[in-house]
Amino acid sequence: MQQIESILLTILTKITDQTDVIWAGYNSPAELRKEIELNIEQLKAGNEEALQKFNIMFAPTSVFQELAQSNGWHDEYMKLAREFDERYEVVKTRSRIKKLGKRILGYGREDN
């Protein structure tokens, strides 16, 4: 998760008060920064929904790509998106393995 957080912090450094966020769907850079920071905190707390939100934000033509395209750092975005996708798959695979292991061992059943 630290590598995902590092990628997200890199995105945060790109968002200044002068950042164009209109095509990304936000009213202000501060609004976008606040949402990213909140989701990073939720991610640190183990909230898988926050990870899924970031996955959506990295999707083609979604928030981060529109942000990068509008602000002149699209090539860097593509690199960050690839890194995120790789780390996301690792985290999701580990999560599926952990859940499967619990099921096999009988943990997490409603009758336990």
C-alpha positions as YAML, in Angstrom:
chain: A
units: angstrom
residues:
- id: 1
  name: MET
  ca: [0.00, 0.00, 0.00]
- id: 2
  name: GLN
  ca: [2.93, 2.35, 0.57]
- id: 3
  name: GLN
  ca: [3.72, 2.32, -3.13]
- id: 4
  name: ILE
  ca: [0.12, 3.22, -3.97]
- id: 5
  name: GLU
  ca: [0.24, 6.02, -1.42]
- id: 6
  name: SER
  ca: [3.46, 7.30, -2.99]
- id: 7
  name: ILE
  ca: [1.80, 7.40, -6.42]
- id: 8
  name: LEU
  ca: [-1.14, 9.31, -4.99]
- id: 9
  name: LEU
  ca: [1.11, 11.78, -3.21]
- id: 10
  name: THR
  ca: [2.84, 12.43, -6.55]
- id: 11
  name: ILE
  ca: [-0.58, 13.25, -8.02]
- id: 12
  name: LEU
  ca: [-1.26, 15.57, -5.10]
- id: 13
  name: THR
  ca: [1.95, 17.52, -5.77]
- id: 14
  name: LYS
  ca: [0.65, 18.24, -9.27]
- id: 15
  name: ILE
  ca: [-2.48, 19.94, -7.96]
- id: 16
  name: THR
  ca: [-1.79, 23.60, -7.22]
- id: 17
  name: ASP
  ca: [-4.21, 26.48, -6.78]
- id: 18
  name: GLN
  ca: [-3.78, 27.20, -10.51]
- id: 19
  name: THR
  ca: [-4.58, 23.65, -11.65]
- id: 20
  name: ASP
  ca: [-7.38, 23.38, -14.20]
- id: 21
  name: VAL
  ca: [-9.85, 20.88, -12.72]
- id: 22
  name: ILE
  ca: [-12.96, 21.57, -14.81]
- id: 23
  name: TRP
  ca: [-12.55, 18.57, -17.16]
- id: 24
  name: ALA
  ca: [-11.75, 16.40, -14.14]
- id: 25
  name: GLY
  ca: [-15.20, 17.24, -12.78]
- id: 26
  name: TYR
  ca: [-14.30, 19.42, -9.81]
- id: 27
  name: ASN
  ca: [-15.10, 23.01, -8.95]
- id: 28
  name: SER
  ca: [-11.70, 23.81, -7.46]
- id: 29
  name: PRO
  ca: [-8.26, 22.31, -6.94]
- id: 30
  name: ALA
  ca: [-8.87, 22.46, -3.18]
- id: 31
  name: GLU
  ca: [-11.97, 20.27, -3.55]
- id: 32
  name: LEU
  ca: [-10.01, 17.64, -5.47]
- id: 33
  name: ARG
  ca: [-7.05, 17.74, -3.07]
- id: 34
  name: LYS
  ca: [-9.41, 17.32, -0.11]
- id: 35
  name: GLU
  ca: [-11.07, 14.27, -1.69]
- id: 36
  name: ILE
  ca: [-7.72, 12.65, -2.51]
- id: 37
  name: GLU
  ca: [-6.37, 13.31, 0.99]
- id: 38
  name: LEU
  ca: [-9.51, 11.89, 2.61]
- id: 39
  name: ASN
  ca: [-9.33, 8.76, 0.47]
- id: 40
  name: ILE
  ca: [-5.62, 8.33, 1.25]
- id: 41
  name: GLU
  ca: [-6.46, 8.38, 4.97]
- id: 42
  name: GLN
  ca: [-9.22, 5.82, 4.41]
- id: 43
  name: LEU
  ca: [-6.82, 3.69, 2.38]
- id: 44
  name: LYS
  ca: [-4.27, 3.77, 5.22]
- id: 45
  name: ALA
  ca: [-7.03, 2.57, 7.56]
- id: 46
  name: GLY
  ca: [-7.58, -0.46, 5.34]
- id: 47
  name: ASN
  ca: [-10.74, 0.73, 3.59]
- id: 48
  name: GLU
  ca: [-10.94, -1.25, 0.35]
- id: 49
  name: GLU
  ca: [-13.60, 1.13, -1.01]
- id: 50
  name: ALA
  ca: [-11.00, 3.91, -1.03]
- id: 51
  name: LEU
  ca: [-8.73, 1.73, -3.15]
- id: 52
  name: GLN
  ca: [-11.60, 1.12, -5.56]
- id: 53
  name: LYS
  ca: [-12.29, 4.87, -5.75]
- id: 54
  name: PHE
  ca: [-8.68, 5.47, -6.75]
- id: 55
  name: ASN
  ca: [-8.90, 2.70, -9.31]
- id: 56
  name: ILE
  ca: [-11.83, 4.53, -10.89]
- id: 57
  name: MET
  ca: [-9.99, 7.87, -10.71]
- id: 58
  name: PHE
  ca: [-7.09, 6.30, -12.66]
- id: 59
  name: ALA
  ca: [-9.37, 4.82, -15.34]
- id: 60
  name: PRO
  ca: [-9.06, 6.13, -18.92]
- id: 61
  name: THR
  ca: [-10.87, 9.46, -19.39]
- id: 62
  name: SER
  ca: [-11.52, 9.66, -15.65]
- id: 63
  name: VAL
  ca: [-10.36, 12.21, -13.10]
- id: 64
  name: PHE
  ca: [-6.58, 11.81, -13.16]
- id: 65
  name: GLN
  ca: [-6.23, 11.45, -16.92]
- id: 66
  name: GLU
  ca: [-8.41, 14.51, -17.55]
- id: 67
  name: LEU
  ca: [-6.45, 16.41, -14.93]
- id: 68
  name: ALA
  ca: [-3.12, 15.48, -16.49]
- id: 69
  name: GLN
  ca: [-4.29, 16.21, -20.03]
- id: 70
  name: SER
  ca: [-5.60, 19.64, -19.05]
- id: 71
  name: ASN
  ca: [-2.43, 20.56, -17.18]
- id: 72
  name: GLY
  ca: [0.39, 19.31, -19.40]
- id: 73
  name: TRP
  ca: [1.65, 16.21, -17.60]
- id: 74
  name: HIS
  ca: [-0.12, 13.44, -19.52]
- id: 75
  name: ASP
  ca: [3.08, 11.43, -20.18]
- id: 76
  name: GLU
  ca: [3.84, 11.32, -16.46]
- id: 77
  name: TYR
  ca: [0.23, 10.37, -15.76]
- id: 78
  name: MET
  ca: [0.55, 7.38, -18.10]
- id: 79
  name: LYS
  ca: [3.60, 6.18, -16.16]
- id: 80
  name: LEU
  ca: [1.84, 6.70, -12.81]
- id: 81
  name: ALA
  ca: [-1.29, 4.95, -14.07]
- id: 82
  name: ARG
  ca: [0.73, 1.90, -15.15]
- id: 83
  name: GLU
  ca: [2.43, 1.79, -11.75]
- id: 84
  name: PHE
  ca: [-0.91, 2.14, -9.98]
- id: 85
  name: ASP
  ca: [-2.49, -0.61, -12.09]
- id: 86
  name: GLU
  ca: [0.38, -2.98, -11.26]
- id: 87
  name: ARG
  ca: [0.20, -2.27, -7.52]
- id: 88
  name: TYR
  ca: [-3.61, -2.39, -7.55]
- id: 89
  name: GLU
  ca: [-3.55, -5.89, -9.05]
- id: 90
  name: VAL
  ca: [-1.07, -7.06, -6.40]
- id: 91
  name: VAL
  ca: [-3.20, -5.69, -3.56]
- id: 92
  name: LYS
  ca: [-6.43, -7.11, -5.00]
- id: 93
  name: THR
  ca: [-4.81, -10.53, -5.56]
- id: 94
  name: ARG
  ca: [-3.52, -10.61, -1.99]
- id: 95
  name: SER
  ca: [-6.96, -9.63, -0.72]
- id: 96
  name: ARG
  ca: [-8.64, -12.41, -2.73]
- id: 97
  name: ILE
  ca: [-6.10, -14.95, -1.46]
- id: 98
  name: LYS
  ca: [-6.65, -13.83, 2.12]
- id: 99
  name: LYS
  ca: [-10.44, -14.10, 1.77]
- id: 100
  name: LEU
  ca: [-10.15, -17.52, 0.14]
- id: 101
  name: GLY
  ca: [-7.86, -18.70, 2.93]
- id: 102
  name: LYS
  ca: [-10.37, -17.58, 5.53]
- id: 103
  name: ARG
  ca: [-13.16, -19.42, 3.72]
- id: 104
  name: ILE
  ca: [-11.10, -22.59, 3.47]
- id: 105
  name: LEU
  ca: [-10.21, -22.44, 7.16]
- id: 106
  name: GLY
  ca: [-13.82, -21.67, 8.12]
- id: 107
  name: TYR
  ca: [-13.28, -18.07, 9.22]
- id: 108
  name: GLY
  ca: [-15.66, -15.38, 8.15]
- id: 109
  name: ARG
  ca: [-18.66, -17.66, 7.96]
- id: 110
  name: GLU
  ca: [-21.84, -16.23, 9.35]
- id: 111
  name: ASP
  ca: [-22.36, -19.19, 11.70]
- id: 112
  name: ASN
  ca: [-18.94, -18.66, 13.42]
...
